[in-house]
Structure formats: C-alpha cells, structure tokens
C-alpha cells in the first residue's frame, strides 16, 4: 500500500484528469479511475496511472466518445456519481449539486415514462427554482435527448447558455485561479515587507496608508518648501521630500516618507508631536530638530535648539496617535540641543555636536 | 455497429491495421487495441475492471481507457458498475467491462486474422 500522504495528491490528479474528459462521462470516469487507482499497489504505479489518466481524458475528448456513449449505453441513476463514504472531505455545495442533479435525472426519466396527474404539479413546484431548471435542462442536453428539451421548453424558457457546452474553464474556476495567483504573488511581497520593512512596500503601503488619513506635502526636486501646521509647527522641507500631516486634538503626527526636513515645534500644553521616519517612531513635546532619512534604515536626527525631549515610540503608540487616541507623552530625556542620534539597523548612536557641526546639519537650507 | 464488420473480410494487409479506421468508422484497430482484446479473450466470460486489464496487459492507463471506451461505444464491450456495498467492502465499486457476444466474435476474428496474416502460429 502507498503511504497515506501520497494518496491525496495522486487521487487529486486522477480526479482532475476525469474532469478533462467529455462532460457526459466525466463523473463516471472519476469514480472508475479512483476505484482502479485504489486497486493498484505502490505510489509510483499509482502516480503513473493518474498521469496516464490525464492523457486518456485528452484522447477521449479528441475522440468525442462521450456523446456516443451517452447514446449507446443505457443511462441509469446508477451511472450518476456515487457517494463516497471513504473520503470524508466534502466540497461545499457539491452535495447539493449532486442532489439536484439526481432529482433532475429522476424527473427526466419520469417524463419519458409519462407523468401521473399529481406528478405534474410536483414537477412544476420543483421547477420553481432557477437552479433546478438549469440542471434539468443541462442534464437533458448532456444526455443528448432533444425530445426532453422540447418538452421542457414548453414548461419554461430554456436559456441557450444553460445547454451549450461550456468553452474553457468555468468562471468559478477562473476566479479561484486568479485569487490563488494573487495570494501566491502577495506572499513574497508581504514576507519581504515584514522582514525588511520599507524595502518594497514602505513608501507604497505604509506611506499611502498614513497619507490616506492626512494632508500630503511634497517639495520639488529643485526647490525647498516651507509648511506651517495648524498647531504652529514650522517645517522646512529639503528638495525631494514627502511628508504627511495627521492632526488631532491631542497631537500631531507626521510621517516622513522620504527626504529631509527641519521641524520647529512650539511648546503647547497637553499636545504632543510625533514623527515617523522609516521604521522609527519619535515623539517630542517641543524642539527644533532636523531629520534626514538617508536610507530605509539610516536616520539622522539632530536637535538644534531648546529644551527638547525625544523618545523612540513603539509602532502601536504612534498608530494610536495617528488615530487620534490619547497616548502618554514621551519623557523628554534622550537628546538635548546640539545632540545628534544616528540610527542604523541594530544600533543607535547618540553624540554631542559642536555648534559648527550642528549648523552644518541644516546647511542645505542655504543652498 | 456490430454488423459493420466488412473490414474483417477485406484483403488489406494487416500491417496497415491502423489505417482501417478509414473503412470502419466505429473502431480504430491498433496493436494496443489488439492487446486489450487479447486480454479479454483469455477468459471471454469474465468481466474485468480497468485495473485488471492494466495488470494483465501491462499497458499504460493513458492508452487503455480510450480504447475501452471506444470499444464500448462501438458495442464490442458493455460495462456496468460492480454490485458491492462500498461501505461494507471497504473499497469503491469498480466499473467492469465484458465482451458482448458480437464483440467476442469480432475480436476472435480480428485476432485470428492478425496472427494468420503475420505468419505467426495461431
């Protein structure tokens, strides 16, 4: 016997192969091939069998034996796919479809024999549902019984799309395949985004998510830009800089998506200022500081003036601030005037600058 | 259908068996088809499943099933589901193929003719 873990994929191949066959015989072949597959010993033999079934189905489709068989062979309820007690997995709606199909077949057989008086009203009641009408028309067409279709067309209007052989895959299969392809394509993107934040989706996702809730400011590639916020904060943006401003009653939150800017934040009671740069989050009560996003992980923040408090925040706190929730103001202890923090992956280094070095950090404002 | 066996009486050389479909639209005779018929002729009254024929003839499933269905469509074989209770038997029911009386006669004629014309001992 083959190990149980290979049974599933091999059976799946055989099932898929049967569905490649002409529609009139695909259910019969599915059951037949699964039964014959179970009779074979060894996974390699079974795999060879299942792959061969794919070729067989294509050959049958080319032969067009399905229509001939459905004419020559007496179709009975017995030919419908049997319930399979040995496979416990139920496909959603498959049981309902199988039931409707079986009922449709039964009604067709009754119609061929001739309906009794009470069965006429039963049939009309059964045909009230659109799915029943579709299935009985399709069943009659598949079994190549035009006379049944004529009788049915007198009872209800048959849409030609119901009985025409479907070309290509069904819309459901196409939609499922598209969804699966999108999921597969998204996996590496999200993995990269979360393992190396900002590399792929940083500006595209994080920026747009934040920007969607606030006002976006861009500076041109050849010009500086000055922005004044509602809370009195002054921002001077270097060339090629992009920021978004999200205001609430308790705080202002500014994500710096790219570039460099100098912020002058006035002291205000009960109000904080939060800055998001790359993967770092900072909060301050009052400061004049310059921040530069050199690369996705390298941030240079220089405090220029005043009694300044700067603290790295968790991403949760910063998101809460952006949503307008109350966030405990950070304790302003990390950097003071003329101190600079240089963040790189895995290490933050703070140092004190001379006046000349501090002014050099904002030399870009003078061209 | 079964009555259409004129090609068995034709004088075509049997190395052109595969071209016989031109004169007989129902069954395309090939060496693989002959192997299938030969398997069934070992015990003509037996009903065999596809797996049984695979094991006895050593053919690939991709070749066997189209032939079985082609012969069934032409009336050489009939097929039915095995009459077992899958829950009790612990396995699914199989589809069993059996030669029809007409198919048996045609298959015998074809194989006899083939061995005769190839000069092999009958």
Short mmCIF file of C-alpha atoms in Angstrom, two decimals:
data_model
loop_
_atom_site.label_atom_id
_atom_site.label_comp_id
_atom_site.label_asym_id
_atom_site.label_seq_id
_atom_site.Cartn_x
_atom_site.Cartn_y
_atom_site.Cartn_z
CA UNK A 1 0.00 0.00 0.00
CA UNK A 2 1.17 3.51 -0.64
CA UNK A 3 1.81 5.89 2.24
CA UNK A 4 -1.26 7.89 3.11
CA UNK A 5 0.35 11.27 2.36
CA UNK A 6 0.69 10.44 -1.34
CA UNK A 7 -2.86 9.16 -1.73
CA UNK A 8 -4.38 12.62 -1.63
CA UNK A 9 -2.29 14.25 -4.38
CA UNK A 10 -2.48 11.20 -6.64
CA UNK A 11 -6.25 10.95 -6.23
CA UNK A 12 -6.47 14.66 -6.89
CA UNK A 13 -4.60 14.21 -10.20
CA UNK A 14 -6.95 11.39 -11.21
CA UNK A 15 -9.99 13.50 -10.32
CA UNK A 16 -8.72 16.47 -12.24
CA UNK A 17 -7.94 14.20 -15.19
CA UNK A 18 -11.52 12.92 -15.21
CA UNK A 19 -12.80 16.47 -15.42
CA UNK A 20 -10.79 16.95 -18.59
CA UNK A 21 -12.83 14.22 -20.24
CA UNK A 22 -16.10 14.94 -22.09
CA UNK A 23 -18.72 16.18 -19.68
CA UNK A 24 -21.13 13.32 -20.37
CA UNK A 25 -18.74 10.73 -18.96
CA UNK A 26 -16.53 12.70 -16.62
CA UNK A 27 -18.38 11.69 -13.45
CA UNK A 28 -18.34 8.07 -14.42
CA UNK A 29 -14.63 8.22 -15.22
CA UNK A 30 -13.84 9.97 -11.96
CA UNK A 31 -15.39 7.19 -9.93
CA UNK A 32 -13.98 4.49 -12.18
CA UNK A 33 -10.45 5.84 -12.09
CA UNK A 34 -10.45 6.39 -8.35
CA UNK A 35 -11.63 2.81 -7.86
CA UNK A 36 -8.98 1.44 -10.22
CA UNK A 37 -6.37 3.64 -8.56
CA UNK A 38 -7.21 2.12 -5.21
CA UNK A 39 -6.70 -1.35 -6.71
CA UNK A 40 -3.10 -0.61 -7.68
CA UNK A 41 -0.19 -1.17 -5.33
CA UNK A 42 2.68 1.24 -4.89
CA UNK A 43 2.82 5.02 -5.17
CA UNK A 44 4.86 5.03 -8.37
CA UNK A 45 2.39 2.76 -10.12
CA UNK A 46 -0.46 4.89 -8.86
CA UNK A 47 1.23 8.10 -9.94
CA UNK A 48 1.89 6.65 -13.40
CA UNK A 49 -1.74 5.61 -13.56
CA UNK A 50 -3.00 9.06 -12.54
CA UNK A 51 -0.79 10.85 -15.05
CA UNK A 52 -1.89 8.40 -17.72
CA UNK A 53 -5.48 9.29 -16.91
CA UNK A 54 -4.75 12.87 -17.95
CA UNK A 55 -3.62 11.67 -21.36
CA UNK A 56 -6.58 9.31 -21.56
CA UNK A 57 -9.01 12.15 -20.85
CA UNK A 58 -7.45 14.29 -23.59
CA UNK A 59 -7.62 11.39 -26.02
CA UNK A 60 -11.30 10.84 -25.17
CA UNK A 61 -12.01 14.49 -25.70
CA UNK A 62 -10.38 14.27 -29.12
CA UNK A 63 -12.31 11.06 -29.87
CA UNK A 64 -15.64 12.57 -28.82
CA UNK A 65 -16.67 9.23 -27.39
CA UNK A 66 -18.74 10.87 -24.68
CA UNK A 67 -21.71 11.66 -26.89
CA UNK A 68 -21.63 8.21 -28.49
CA UNK A 69 -21.51 6.50 -25.13
CA UNK A 70 -24.36 8.51 -23.72
CA UNK A 71 -26.44 7.45 -26.73
CA UNK A 72 -25.49 3.79 -26.79
CA UNK A 73 -25.21 2.99 -23.14
CA UNK A 74 -28.37 2.92 -21.11
CA UNK A 75 -28.09 5.73 -18.58
CA UNK A 76 -29.46 4.91 -15.20
CA UNK A 77 -29.37 6.56 -11.82
CA UNK A 78 -26.64 4.01 -11.21
CA UNK A 79 -24.42 5.89 -13.65
CA UNK A 80 -24.55 9.02 -11.56
CA UNK A 81 -21.56 9.58 -9.31
CA UNK A 82 -21.90 7.51 -6.19
CA UNK A 83 -21.49 8.88 -2.72
CA UNK A 84 -18.02 8.08 -1.50
CA UNK A 85 -18.07 7.16 2.17
CA UNK A 86 -14.33 6.67 2.28
CA UNK A 87 -13.46 10.28 1.61
CA UNK A 88 -14.55 12.38 4.48
CA UNK A 89 -13.87 15.73 2.86
CA UNK A 90 -16.98 17.36 1.48
CA UNK A 91 -16.67 20.11 -1.12
CA UNK A 92 -19.00 22.99 -0.25
CA UNK A 93 -22.22 22.87 -2.28
CA UNK A 94 -21.11 19.64 -4.04
CA UNK A 95 -23.65 17.57 -2.11
CA UNK A 96 -26.43 19.98 -3.01
CA UNK A 97 -25.42 19.97 -6.68
CA UNK A 98 -25.31 16.18 -6.71
CA UNK A 99 -28.78 16.04 -5.13
CA UNK A 100 -30.26 18.44 -7.67
CA UNK A 101 -28.64 16.53 -10.49
CA UNK A 102 -30.07 13.29 -9.25
CA UNK A 103 -33.52 14.81 -8.89
CA UNK A 104 -33.27 16.26 -12.39
CA UNK A 105 -32.36 12.86 -13.75
CA UNK A 106 -35.29 11.26 -11.93
CA UNK A 107 -37.70 13.82 -13.33
CA UNK A 108 -36.39 13.27 -16.85
CA UNK A 109 -36.90 9.54 -16.50
CA UNK A 110 -40.43 10.12 -15.17
CA UNK A 111 -41.17 12.40 -18.11
CA UNK A 112 -40.03 9.74 -20.52
CA UNK A 113 -42.35 7.21 -18.89
CA UNK A 114 -45.17 9.71 -18.65
CA UNK A 115 -46.13 11.78 -15.65
CA UNK A 116 -49.06 10.94 -13.46
CA UNK A 117 -51.55 13.70 -12.65
CA UNK A 118 -50.14 14.58 -9.26
CA UNK A 119 -46.58 14.46 -10.57
CA UNK A 120 -47.29 17.32 -12.98
CA UNK A 121 -47.89 19.76 -10.17
CA UNK A 122 -44.91 18.34 -8.27
CA UNK A 123 -42.70 18.93 -11.29
CA UNK A 124 -43.93 22.49 -11.66
CA UNK A 125 -43.25 23.10 -8.00
CA UNK A 126 -39.79 21.60 -8.35
CA UNK A 127 -39.08 23.78 -11.37
CA UNK A 128 -39.82 26.99 -9.50
CA UNK A 129 -36.19 27.27 -8.51
CA UNK A 130 -33.89 28.54 -11.20
CA UNK A 131 -31.09 26.15 -10.26
CA UNK A 132 -33.48 23.21 -10.81
CA UNK A 133 -34.45 24.50 -14.24
CA UNK A 134 -30.80 24.93 -15.18
CA UNK A 135 -29.83 21.46 -14.02
CA UNK A 136 -32.68 19.61 -15.68
CA UNK A 137 -32.08 21.42 -18.98
CA UNK A 138 -28.38 20.72 -18.77
CA UNK A 139 -28.98 17.10 -17.89
CA UNK A 140 -31.27 16.65 -20.87
CA UNK A 141 -28.75 18.29 -23.17
CA UNK A 142 -25.84 16.25 -21.87
CA UNK A 143 -27.68 13.02 -22.39
CA UNK A 144 -28.45 14.10 -25.92
CA UNK A 145 -32.21 13.97 -25.58
CA UNK A 146 -33.63 16.77 -27.72
CA UNK A 147 -37.15 15.48 -27.19
CA UNK A 148 -36.80 16.12 -23.45
CA UNK A 149 -35.54 19.61 -24.16
CA UNK A 150 -38.59 20.26 -26.36
CA UNK A 151 -40.93 19.16 -23.58
CA UNK A 152 -39.04 21.26 -21.05
CA UNK A 153 -39.12 24.31 -23.31
CA UNK A 154 -42.92 24.13 -23.22
CA UNK A 155 -42.83 24.32 -19.43
CA UNK A 156 -40.24 27.04 -19.02
CA UNK A 157 -37.96 29.14 -21.14
CA UNK A 158 -34.59 27.48 -21.64
CA UNK A 159 -31.64 29.77 -21.85
CA UNK A 160 -29.27 28.55 -24.56
CA UNK A 161 -26.30 29.29 -22.31
CA UNK A 162 -27.51 26.53 -19.96
CA UNK A 163 -27.33 23.80 -22.54
CA UNK A 164 -24.43 24.88 -24.70
CA UNK A 165 -21.20 23.06 -23.95
CA UNK A 166 -19.04 25.28 -21.85
CA UNK A 167 -15.95 26.59 -23.61
CA UNK A 168 -12.87 26.78 -21.48
CA UNK A 169 -12.87 26.78 -17.72
CA UNK A 170 -15.85 27.79 -15.68
CA UNK A 171 -15.95 31.35 -14.29
CA UNK A 172 -15.72 29.94 -10.77
CA UNK A 173 -12.52 28.10 -11.62
CA UNK A 174 -11.12 31.21 -13.29
CA UNK A 175 -11.95 33.36 -10.26
CA UNK A 176 -10.44 30.81 -7.89
CA UNK A 177 -7.30 30.58 -10.02
CA UNK A 178 -6.97 34.38 -10.12
CA UNK A 179 -7.43 34.62 -6.36
CA UNK A 180 -4.87 31.92 -5.78
CA UNK A 181 -2.40 33.64 -8.13
CA UNK A 182 -2.86 36.94 -6.27
CA UNK A 183 -2.32 35.21 -2.93
CA UNK A 184 0.80 33.46 -4.20
CA UNK A 185 2.16 36.73 -5.62
CA UNK A 186 1.40 38.59 -2.39
CA UNK A 187 3.22 36.13 -0.12
CA UNK A 188 6.81 37.17 -1.06
CA UNK A 189 5.82 40.84 -1.06
CA UNK A 190 4.40 40.73 2.44
CA UNK A 191 7.20 38.48 3.67
CA UNK A 192 9.78 40.94 2.39
CA UNK A 193 7.82 43.85 3.74
CA UNK A 194 7.65 42.47 7.25
CA UNK A 195 11.16 41.01 7.33
CA UNK A 196 12.75 44.09 5.72
CA UNK A 197 10.27 46.89 6.32
CA UNK A 198 10.27 49.66 3.83
CA UNK A 199 12.25 47.80 1.17
CA UNK A 200 9.31 47.12 -1.10
CA UNK A 201 6.11 48.36 0.40
CA UNK A 202 7.47 51.03 2.71
CA UNK A 203 6.60 54.10 0.69
CA UNK A 204 3.95 52.30 -1.29
CA UNK A 205 1.94 50.78 1.55
CA UNK A 206 2.94 52.38 4.79
CA UNK A 207 3.15 55.83 3.29
CA UNK A 208 -0.09 55.58 1.41
CA UNK A 209 -1.86 54.13 4.47
CA UNK A 210 -0.78 57.07 6.56
CA UNK A 211 -1.18 59.59 3.81
CA UNK A 212 -4.72 58.48 3.16
CA UNK A 213 -5.73 59.88 6.52
CA UNK A 214 -3.94 63.26 6.34
CA UNK A 215 -2.52 66.01 4.18
CA UNK A 216 0.44 65.21 1.99
CA UNK A 217 3.17 67.75 1.28
CA UNK A 218 5.80 67.30 -1.40
CA UNK A 219 8.73 69.51 -2.20
CA UNK A 220 10.02 69.70 -5.73
CA UNK A 221 13.25 68.15 -6.90
CA UNK A 222 14.85 71.61 -7.29
CA UNK A 223 13.15 73.70 -4.60
CA UNK A 224 12.76 73.86 -0.86
CA UNK A 225 9.34 74.21 0.70
CA UNK A 226 8.10 75.73 3.92
CA UNK A 227 4.98 74.40 5.59
CA UNK A 228 3.17 75.76 8.63
CA UNK A 229 0.91 73.48 10.59
CA UNK A 230 -2.24 74.30 12.49
CA UNK A 231 -0.52 73.81 15.85
CA UNK A 232 2.19 76.32 14.97
CA UNK A 233 4.83 73.84 13.93
CA UNK A 234 7.07 75.12 11.14
CA UNK A 235 8.55 72.65 8.69
CA UNK A 236 11.24 73.40 6.13
CA UNK A 237 11.44 70.62 3.56
CA UNK A 238 14.58 69.86 1.60
CA UNK A 239 14.43 69.01 -2.10
CA UNK A 240 12.60 65.78 -2.97
CA UNK A 241 10.93 65.44 0.42
CA UNK A 242 7.49 63.99 1.11
CA UNK A 243 5.62 64.19 4.37
CA UNK A 244 2.05 63.61 5.53
CA UNK A 245 0.44 65.50 8.36
CA UNK A 246 -2.24 64.00 10.57
CA UNK A 247 -3.78 66.35 13.09
CA UNK A 248 -5.93 65.51 16.06
CA UNK A 249 -6.93 67.45 19.17
CA UNK A 250 -4.24 65.90 21.32
CA UNK A 251 -1.35 65.50 18.93
CA UNK A 252 0.15 65.98 15.52
CA UNK A 253 1.68 63.06 13.73
CA UNK A 254 3.97 63.47 10.77
CA UNK A 255 5.29 60.55 8.79
CA UNK A 256 8.40 61.44 6.79
CA UNK A 257 8.18 59.24 3.74
CA UNK A 258 11.40 60.39 2.11
CA UNK A 259 13.95 63.21 2.15
CA UNK A 260 14.96 65.66 4.87
CA UNK A 261 13.19 68.36 6.88
CA UNK A 262 13.70 70.73 9.79
CA UNK A 263 10.88 70.90 12.33
CA UNK A 264 10.27 73.73 14.75
CA UNK A 265 7.72 72.51 17.27
CA UNK A 266 6.41 75.07 19.73
CA UNK A 267 5.64 74.03 23.29
CA UNK A 268 1.96 73.52 23.85
CA UNK A 269 0.21 72.27 26.92
CA UNK A 270 -1.45 68.88 26.54
CA UNK A 271 -0.26 68.43 23.00
CA UNK A 272 2.48 66.23 21.59
CA UNK A 273 4.22 65.93 18.30
CA UNK A 274 5.01 62.54 16.80
CA UNK A 275 7.30 61.78 13.93
CA UNK A 276 7.54 58.58 11.94
CA UNK A 277 10.66 58.12 9.89
CA UNK A 278 11.20 54.83 8.12
CA UNK A 279 10.75 52.18 10.77
CA UNK A 280 11.46 54.53 13.71
CA UNK A 281 8.91 56.49 15.67
CA UNK A 282 9.72 59.56 17.74
CA UNK A 283 7.76 61.86 19.98
CA UNK A 284 8.60 65.26 21.32
CA UNK A 285 6.96 67.98 23.40
CA UNK A 286 8.95 70.87 21.96
CA UNK A 287 12.03 71.04 19.80
CA UNK A 288 13.77 72.35 16.78
CA UNK A 289 15.37 69.47 15.03
CA UNK A 290 16.49 68.28 11.67
CA UNK A 291 15.78 64.78 10.45
CA UNK A 292 17.15 63.07 7.40
CA UNK A 293 16.11 59.72 6.02
CA UNK A 294 19.37 58.65 4.39
CA UNK A 295 18.18 55.15 3.52
CA UNK A 296 15.36 52.94 4.67
CA UNK A 297 17.12 52.13 7.94
CA UNK A 298 19.51 55.03 8.38
CA UNK A 299 18.05 58.09 10.08
CA UNK A 300 19.96 61.14 11.30
CA UNK A 301 18.14 63.32 13.80
CA UNK A 302 19.85 66.44 15.13
CA UNK A 303 18.34 68.58 17.88
CA UNK A 304 19.22 72.21 17.30
CA UNK A 305 17.54 74.29 19.90
CA UNK A 306 15.60 74.42 23.12
CA UNK A 307 14.81 72.03 25.81
CA UNK A 308 13.95 69.08 23.77
CA UNK A 309 12.65 65.71 24.56
CA UNK A 310 12.87 62.94 22.06
CA UNK A 311 11.97 59.34 22.58
CA UNK A 312 11.58 56.34 20.36
CA UNK A 313 7.99 55.14 20.43
CA UNK A 314 6.54 51.76 19.74
CA UNK A 315 4.71 51.49 16.45
CA UNK A 316 1.48 50.86 18.39
CA UNK A 317 1.73 54.16 20.23
CA UNK A 318 2.42 56.01 17.05
CA UNK A 319 -0.50 54.37 15.26
CA UNK A 320 -2.74 55.26 18.20
CA UNK A 321 -1.56 58.83 17.98
CA UNK A 322 -2.30 58.88 14.29
CA UNK A 323 -5.82 57.65 15.01
CA UNK A 324 -6.32 60.48 17.45
CA UNK A 325 -6.24 58.29 20.56
CA UNK A 326 -4.70 59.53 23.78
CA UNK A 327 -1.08 58.50 24.04
CA UNK A 328 1.09 59.00 27.08
CA UNK A 329 3.52 61.81 26.14
CA UNK A 330 7.11 60.61 25.92
CA UNK A 331 9.55 61.56 28.66
CA UNK A 332 11.85 64.18 27.09
CA UNK A 333 15.20 62.88 28.17
CA UNK A 334 17.01 61.39 25.26
CA UNK A 335 18.53 64.28 23.33
CA UNK A 336 19.31 67.85 24.12
CA UNK A 337 20.38 70.77 22.00
CA UNK A 338 23.26 70.05 19.64
CA UNK A 339 22.95 66.33 20.20
CA UNK A 340 22.52 64.01 17.30
CA UNK A 341 21.24 60.46 17.03
CA UNK A 342 22.27 58.32 14.16
CA UNK A 343 20.13 55.21 13.82
CA UNK A 344 21.26 52.25 11.83
CA UNK A 345 19.94 48.69 11.76
CA UNK A 346 20.62 47.19 15.16
CA UNK A 347 22.35 50.19 16.73
CA UNK A 348 21.58 53.77 17.72
CA UNK A 349 24.48 56.10 18.42
CA UNK A 350 24.00 59.47 20.08
CA UNK A 351 26.70 62.12 20.25
CA UNK A 352 27.10 65.80 21.04
CA UNK A 353 27.97 68.13 18.20
CA UNK A 354 29.87 71.39 18.18
CA UNK A 355 27.91 74.49 17.15
CA UNK A 356 29.60 74.41 13.75
CA UNK A 357 28.68 70.76 13.24
CA UNK A 358 25.11 71.38 14.32
CA UNK A 359 24.70 74.27 11.89
CA UNK A 360 26.26 72.15 9.17
CA UNK A 361 23.34 69.78 9.54
CA UNK A 362 20.95 72.45 8.23
CA UNK A 363 23.32 73.98 5.70
CA UNK A 364 21.06 72.63 2.95
CA UNK A 365 18.59 75.40 3.84
CA UNK A 366 21.00 77.96 2.44
CA UNK A 367 21.51 76.15 -0.83
CA UNK B 1 -22.33 -1.05 -35.23
CA UNK B 2 -21.62 -4.73 -34.79
CA UNK B 3 -22.92 -5.66 -38.22
CA UNK B 4 -20.37 -3.41 -39.78
CA UNK B 5 -17.63 -5.98 -39.89
CA UNK B 6 -16.83 -5.73 -43.58
CA UNK B 7 -13.30 -4.66 -42.84
CA UNK B 8 -12.62 -8.09 -41.36
CA UNK B 9 -13.22 -9.58 -44.77
CA UNK B 10 -11.15 -7.03 -46.59
CA UNK B 11 -7.96 -8.08 -48.22
CA UNK B 12 -5.90 -5.23 -46.80
CA UNK B 13 -2.57 -6.35 -45.44
CA UNK B 14 -2.75 -6.31 -41.66
CA UNK B 15 0.38 -4.29 -41.20
CA UNK B 16 -1.93 -1.45 -42.14
CA UNK B 17 -4.24 -2.21 -39.30
CA UNK B 18 -4.13 1.35 -38.07
CA UNK B 19 -5.43 2.67 -41.36
CA UNK B 20 -8.55 0.53 -41.12
CA UNK B 21 -10.44 3.32 -39.48
CA UNK B 22 -11.00 4.70 -42.95
CA UNK B 23 -13.19 1.75 -43.80
CA UNK B 24 -14.58 1.31 -40.30
CA UNK B 25 -15.51 4.50 -38.55
CA UNK B 26 -16.50 2.74 -35.35
CA UNK B 27 -13.30 1.14 -34.16
CA UNK B 28 -9.76 2.22 -34.80
CA UNK B 29 -7.80 -1.01 -34.68
CA UNK B 30 -4.25 -0.77 -33.40
CA UNK B 31 -1.78 -3.12 -31.78
CA UNK B 32 -2.78 -1.76 -28.37
CA UNK B 33 -6.42 -2.46 -29.16
CA UNK B 34 -5.46 -5.99 -30.08
CA UNK B 35 -3.69 -6.40 -26.76
CA UNK B 36 -6.80 -5.31 -24.93
CA UNK B 37 -8.93 -7.73 -26.92
CA UNK B 38 -6.43 -10.48 -26.31
CA UNK B 39 -6.64 -9.88 -22.56
CA UNK B 40 -10.40 -10.19 -22.63
CA UNK B 41 -10.27 -13.26 -24.84
CA UNK B 42 -8.24 -15.19 -22.26
CA UNK B 43 -11.49 -15.64 -20.32
CA UNK B 44 -14.23 -14.17 -22.51
CA UNK B 45 -16.96 -14.57 -19.90
CA UNK B 46 -15.04 -12.63 -17.26
CA UNK B 47 -15.90 -9.04 -16.51
CA UNK B 48 -12.70 -7.09 -15.96
CA UNK B 49 -12.10 -3.69 -14.46
CA UNK B 50 -9.62 -1.25 -15.95
CA UNK B 51 -7.16 -2.08 -13.19
CA UNK B 52 -7.41 -5.79 -14.01
CA UNK B 53 -6.68 -5.13 -17.67
CA UNK B 54 -3.77 -2.87 -16.73
CA UNK B 55 -2.21 -5.58 -14.59
CA UNK B 56 -2.70 -8.32 -17.16
CA UNK B 57 -1.68 -6.42 -20.27
CA UNK B 58 0.92 -4.08 -18.75
CA UNK B 59 -0.47 -1.19 -20.75
CA UNK B 60 -0.50 2.40 -19.63
CA UNK B 61 -3.74 3.90 -18.40
CA UNK B 62 -3.45 6.69 -20.94
CA UNK B 63 -3.72 4.12 -23.73
CA UNK B 64 -6.11 1.66 -22.14
CA UNK B 65 -9.11 3.77 -21.18
CA UNK B 66 -9.63 5.48 -24.55
CA UNK B 67 -9.57 2.03 -26.15
CA UNK B 68 -12.05 0.61 -23.65
CA UNK B 69 -14.43 3.49 -24.21
CA UNK B 70 -14.00 3.35 -27.97
CA UNK B 71 -14.83 -0.37 -27.99
CA UNK B 72 -17.76 0.21 -25.66
CA UNK B 73 -19.09 2.97 -27.86
CA UNK B 74 -18.82 0.61 -30.85
CA UNK B 75 -20.72 -2.08 -28.99
CA UNK B 76 -17.87 -4.56 -28.59
CA UNK B 77 -17.99 -4.19 -24.80
CA UNK B 78 -20.64 -3.47 -22.25
CA UNK B 79 -19.83 -2.03 -18.88
CA UNK B 80 -21.60 -1.96 -15.55
CA UNK B 81 -20.83 -0.97 -12.02
CA UNK B 82 -19.71 -3.69 -9.66
CA UNK B 83 -22.57 -4.67 -7.34
CA UNK B 84 -20.99 -4.27 -3.95
CA UNK B 85 -21.66 -2.09 -0.96
CA UNK B 86 -18.57 0.16 -0.79
CA UNK B 87 -19.06 0.73 2.94
CA UNK B 88 -19.01 -3.00 3.65
CA UNK B 89 -16.32 -3.88 1.12
CA UNK B 90 -14.10 -1.03 2.29
CA UNK B 91 -13.32 -0.04 -1.27
CA UNK B 92 -15.13 1.80 -4.04
CA UNK B 93 -17.15 -0.05 -6.65
CA UNK B 94 -15.36 -0.68 -9.92
CA UNK B 95 -16.55 -0.37 -13.47
CA UNK B 96 -16.49 -3.82 -15.07
CA UNK B 97 -16.16 -4.39 -18.81
CA UNK B 98 -17.28 -7.53 -20.61
CA UNK B 99 -17.24 -8.59 -24.21
CA UNK B 100 -20.64 -8.70 -25.88
CA UNK B 101 -21.45 -11.81 -27.96
CA UNK B 102 -20.98 -9.78 -31.13
CA UNK B 103 -17.81 -8.23 -29.76
CA UNK B 104 -16.49 -11.66 -28.87
CA UNK B 105 -16.97 -12.87 -32.42
CA UNK B 106 -15.40 -9.77 -33.92
CA UNK B 107 -12.48 -9.86 -31.51
CA UNK B 108 -11.82 -13.51 -32.27
CA UNK B 109 -11.90 -12.84 -35.98
CA UNK B 110 -9.58 -9.88 -35.73
CA UNK B 111 -7.01 -11.70 -33.64
CA UNK B 112 -7.14 -14.83 -35.78
CA UNK B 113 -6.79 -12.80 -38.92
CA UNK B 114 -3.93 -10.83 -37.44
CA UNK B 115 -1.92 -13.85 -36.35
CA UNK B 116 -2.60 -15.58 -39.66
CA UNK B 117 -1.50 -12.68 -41.78
CA UNK B 118 1.56 -12.01 -39.72
CA UNK B 119 2.55 -15.64 -40.27
CA UNK B 120 2.52 -16.42 -36.59
CA UNK B 121 1.22 -19.71 -35.29
CA UNK B 122 -2.44 -19.35 -34.45
#
